[in-house]
mmCIF file of C-alpha atoms in Angstrom:
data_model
loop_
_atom_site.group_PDB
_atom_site.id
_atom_site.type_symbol
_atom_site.label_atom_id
_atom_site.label_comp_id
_atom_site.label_asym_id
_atom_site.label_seq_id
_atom_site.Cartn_x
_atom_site.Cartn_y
_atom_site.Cartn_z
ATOM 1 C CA UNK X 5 72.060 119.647 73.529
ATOM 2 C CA UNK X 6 70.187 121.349 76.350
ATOM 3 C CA UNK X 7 72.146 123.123 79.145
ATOM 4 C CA UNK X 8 70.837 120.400 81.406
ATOM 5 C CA UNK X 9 71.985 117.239 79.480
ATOM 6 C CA UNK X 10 75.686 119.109 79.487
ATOM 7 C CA UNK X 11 75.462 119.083 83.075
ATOM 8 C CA UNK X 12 74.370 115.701 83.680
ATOM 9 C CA UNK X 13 76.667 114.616 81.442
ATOM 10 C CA UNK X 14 79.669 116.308 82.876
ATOM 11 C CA UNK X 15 78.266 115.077 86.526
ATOM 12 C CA UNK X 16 78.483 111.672 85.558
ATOM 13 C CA UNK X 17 81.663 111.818 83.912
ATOM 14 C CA UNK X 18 83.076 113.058 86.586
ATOM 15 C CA UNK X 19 82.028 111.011 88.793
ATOM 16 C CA UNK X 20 83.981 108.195 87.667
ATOM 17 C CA UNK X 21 87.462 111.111 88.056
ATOM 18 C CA UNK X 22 88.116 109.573 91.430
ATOM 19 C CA UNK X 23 88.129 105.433 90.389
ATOM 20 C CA UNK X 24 89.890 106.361 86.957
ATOM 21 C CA UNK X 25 92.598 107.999 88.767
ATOM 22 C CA UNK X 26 92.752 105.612 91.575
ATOM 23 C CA UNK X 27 92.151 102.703 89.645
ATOM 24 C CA UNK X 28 95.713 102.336 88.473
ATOM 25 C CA UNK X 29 96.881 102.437 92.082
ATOM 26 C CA UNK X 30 95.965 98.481 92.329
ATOM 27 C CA UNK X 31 97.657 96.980 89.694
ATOM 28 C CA UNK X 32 100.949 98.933 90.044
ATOM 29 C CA UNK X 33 100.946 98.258 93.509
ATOM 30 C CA UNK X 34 100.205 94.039 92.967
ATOM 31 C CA UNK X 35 103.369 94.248 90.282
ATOM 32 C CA UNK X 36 105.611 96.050 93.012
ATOM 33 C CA UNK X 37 104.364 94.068 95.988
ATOM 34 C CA UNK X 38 105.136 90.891 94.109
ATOM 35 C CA UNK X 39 108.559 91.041 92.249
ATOM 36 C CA UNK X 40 110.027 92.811 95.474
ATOM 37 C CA UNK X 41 108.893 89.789 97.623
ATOM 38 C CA UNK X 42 110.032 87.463 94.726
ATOM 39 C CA UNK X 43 113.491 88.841 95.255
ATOM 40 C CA UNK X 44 113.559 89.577 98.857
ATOM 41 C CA UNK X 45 114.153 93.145 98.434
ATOM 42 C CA UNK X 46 113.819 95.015 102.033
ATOM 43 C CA UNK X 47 110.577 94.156 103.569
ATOM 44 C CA UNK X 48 109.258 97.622 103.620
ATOM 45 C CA UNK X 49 109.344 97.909 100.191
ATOM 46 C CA UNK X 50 106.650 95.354 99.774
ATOM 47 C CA UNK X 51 104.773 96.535 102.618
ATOM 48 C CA UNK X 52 104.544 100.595 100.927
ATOM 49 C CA UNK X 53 103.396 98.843 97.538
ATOM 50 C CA UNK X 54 100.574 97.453 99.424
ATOM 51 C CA UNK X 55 99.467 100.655 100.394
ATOM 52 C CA UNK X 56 99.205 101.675 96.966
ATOM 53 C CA UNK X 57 97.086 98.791 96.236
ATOM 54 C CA UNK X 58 94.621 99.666 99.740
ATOM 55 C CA UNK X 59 94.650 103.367 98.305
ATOM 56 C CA UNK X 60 93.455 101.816 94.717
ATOM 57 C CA UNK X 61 90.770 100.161 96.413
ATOM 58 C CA UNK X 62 89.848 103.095 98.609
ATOM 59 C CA UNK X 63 89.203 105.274 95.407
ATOM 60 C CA UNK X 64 87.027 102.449 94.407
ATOM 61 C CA UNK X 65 84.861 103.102 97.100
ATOM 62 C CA UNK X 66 84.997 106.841 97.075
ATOM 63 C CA UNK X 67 83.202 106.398 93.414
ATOM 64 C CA UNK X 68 81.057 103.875 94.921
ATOM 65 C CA UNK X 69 79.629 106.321 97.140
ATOM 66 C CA UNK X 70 79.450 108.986 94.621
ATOM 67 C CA UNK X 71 77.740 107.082 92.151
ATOM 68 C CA UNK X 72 75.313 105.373 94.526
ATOM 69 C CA UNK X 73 74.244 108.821 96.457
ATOM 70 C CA UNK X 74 71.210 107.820 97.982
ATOM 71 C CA UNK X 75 71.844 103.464 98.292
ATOM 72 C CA UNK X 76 75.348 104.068 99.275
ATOM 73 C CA UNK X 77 75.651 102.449 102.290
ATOM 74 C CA UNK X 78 73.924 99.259 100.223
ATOM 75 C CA UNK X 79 76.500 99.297 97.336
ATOM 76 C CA UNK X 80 79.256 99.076 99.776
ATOM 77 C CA UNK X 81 77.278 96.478 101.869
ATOM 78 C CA UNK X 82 77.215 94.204 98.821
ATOM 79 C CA UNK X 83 80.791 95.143 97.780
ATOM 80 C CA UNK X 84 81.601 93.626 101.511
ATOM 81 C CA UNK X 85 79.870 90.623 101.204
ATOM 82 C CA UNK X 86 81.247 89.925 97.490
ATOM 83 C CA UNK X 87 84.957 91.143 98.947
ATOM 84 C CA UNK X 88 84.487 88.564 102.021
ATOM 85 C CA UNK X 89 83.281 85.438 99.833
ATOM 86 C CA UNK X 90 86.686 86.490 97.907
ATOM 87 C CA UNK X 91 88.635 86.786 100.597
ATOM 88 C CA UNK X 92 87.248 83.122 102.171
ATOM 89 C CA UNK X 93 88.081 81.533 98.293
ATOM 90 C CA UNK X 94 91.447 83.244 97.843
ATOM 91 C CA UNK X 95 93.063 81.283 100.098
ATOM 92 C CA UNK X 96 91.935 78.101 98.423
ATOM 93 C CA UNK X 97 93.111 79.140 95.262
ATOM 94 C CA UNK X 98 96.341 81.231 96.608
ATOM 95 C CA UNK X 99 98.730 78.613 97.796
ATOM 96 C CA UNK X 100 98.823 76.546 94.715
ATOM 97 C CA UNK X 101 98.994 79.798 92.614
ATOM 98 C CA UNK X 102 102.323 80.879 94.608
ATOM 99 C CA UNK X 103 103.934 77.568 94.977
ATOM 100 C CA UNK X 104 103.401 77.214 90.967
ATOM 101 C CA UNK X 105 103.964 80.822 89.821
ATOM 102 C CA UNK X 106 106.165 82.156 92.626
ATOM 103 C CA UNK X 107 105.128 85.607 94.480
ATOM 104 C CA UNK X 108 106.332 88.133 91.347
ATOM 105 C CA UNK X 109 103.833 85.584 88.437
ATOM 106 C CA UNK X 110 101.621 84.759 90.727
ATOM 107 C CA UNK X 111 101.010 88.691 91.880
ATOM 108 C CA UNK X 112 101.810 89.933 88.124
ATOM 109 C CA UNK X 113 98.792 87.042 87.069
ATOM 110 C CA UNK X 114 96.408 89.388 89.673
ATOM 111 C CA UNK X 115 97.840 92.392 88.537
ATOM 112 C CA UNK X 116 97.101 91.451 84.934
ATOM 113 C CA UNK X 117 93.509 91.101 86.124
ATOM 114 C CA UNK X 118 93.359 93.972 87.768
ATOM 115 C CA UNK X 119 94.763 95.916 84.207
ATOM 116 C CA UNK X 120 91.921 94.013 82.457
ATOM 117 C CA UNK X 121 89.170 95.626 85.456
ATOM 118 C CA UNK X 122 90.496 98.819 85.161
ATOM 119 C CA UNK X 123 89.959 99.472 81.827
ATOM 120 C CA UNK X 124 86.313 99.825 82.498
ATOM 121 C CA UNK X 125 85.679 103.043 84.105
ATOM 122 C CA UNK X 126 87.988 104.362 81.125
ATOM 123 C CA UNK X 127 85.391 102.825 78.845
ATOM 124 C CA UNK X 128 82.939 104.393 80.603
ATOM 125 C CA UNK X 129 84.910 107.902 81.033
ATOM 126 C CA UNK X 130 85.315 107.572 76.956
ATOM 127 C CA UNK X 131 81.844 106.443 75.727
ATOM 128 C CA UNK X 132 79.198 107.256 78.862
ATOM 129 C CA UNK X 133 77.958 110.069 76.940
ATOM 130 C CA UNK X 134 77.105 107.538 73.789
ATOM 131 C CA UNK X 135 75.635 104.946 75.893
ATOM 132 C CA UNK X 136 73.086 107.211 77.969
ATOM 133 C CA UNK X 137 72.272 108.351 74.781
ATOM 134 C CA UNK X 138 71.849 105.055 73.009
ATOM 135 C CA UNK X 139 69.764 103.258 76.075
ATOM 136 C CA UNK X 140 68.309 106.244 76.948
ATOM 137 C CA UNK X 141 68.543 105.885 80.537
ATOM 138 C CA UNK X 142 66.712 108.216 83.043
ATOM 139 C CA UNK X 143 68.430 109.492 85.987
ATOM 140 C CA UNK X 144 66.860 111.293 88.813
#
């Protein structure tokens, strides 16, 4: 392997550093947000476990940006518009998911999601290498 692919390879694997140690942020603050709300457990509690989730999703975009160098600003345009559309559906879908599941299911049910999501970029820390290789994708 040529001095160059190394490099590449170890700038694209680390690239993904910030969203796999971010990532983890999200779910762990959806579990804590909703089982301390489920038992009424001080109200700040809830409130600093949605920070954790906010600082999940800023790493997000910190690798967004990283990854997208040049069409940054149009990744996190699109991110936007998907997150909005979410955010306009959500609360369609959130107030019979609470009044079935209760705030610590209902938020464990997104945080279970969010586990499933995550495991991605790990994928991608883990076998990158293999798949550039495989697909022979050219990067400028």
């Amino acid at each position: 392997m040529s001095s160059k692919t190394t490099n590449v390879t170890k700038c694209f694997r680390y690239r993904l550093l910030p969203i796999v140690l971010g990532i983890p942020l999200l779910p762990i603050g959806l579990f804590v947000y909703g089982w301390t709300a489920e038992y009424k457990v001080h109200w700040i509690v809830p409130i600093i476990f949605t920070g954790f989730s906010g600082a999940g999703l800023i790493f997000s975009f910190i690798y967004m940006i990283d990854a997208f160098t040049t069409y940054a600003a149009s990744a996190l345009a699109a991110t936007s518009v998907i997150r909005s559309i979410v955010g306009g559906c959500l609360p369609i879908a959130g107030l019979p998911l609470y009044s079935a599941l209760g705030y610590g299911w209902g938020n464990s049910l997104l945080g279970f999601i969010a586990i499933v999501v995550s495991i991605a970029p790990l994928l991608f820390w883990r076998y990158g290498e293999t798949l550039r290789k495989k697909y022979d994708v050219q990067f400028d």
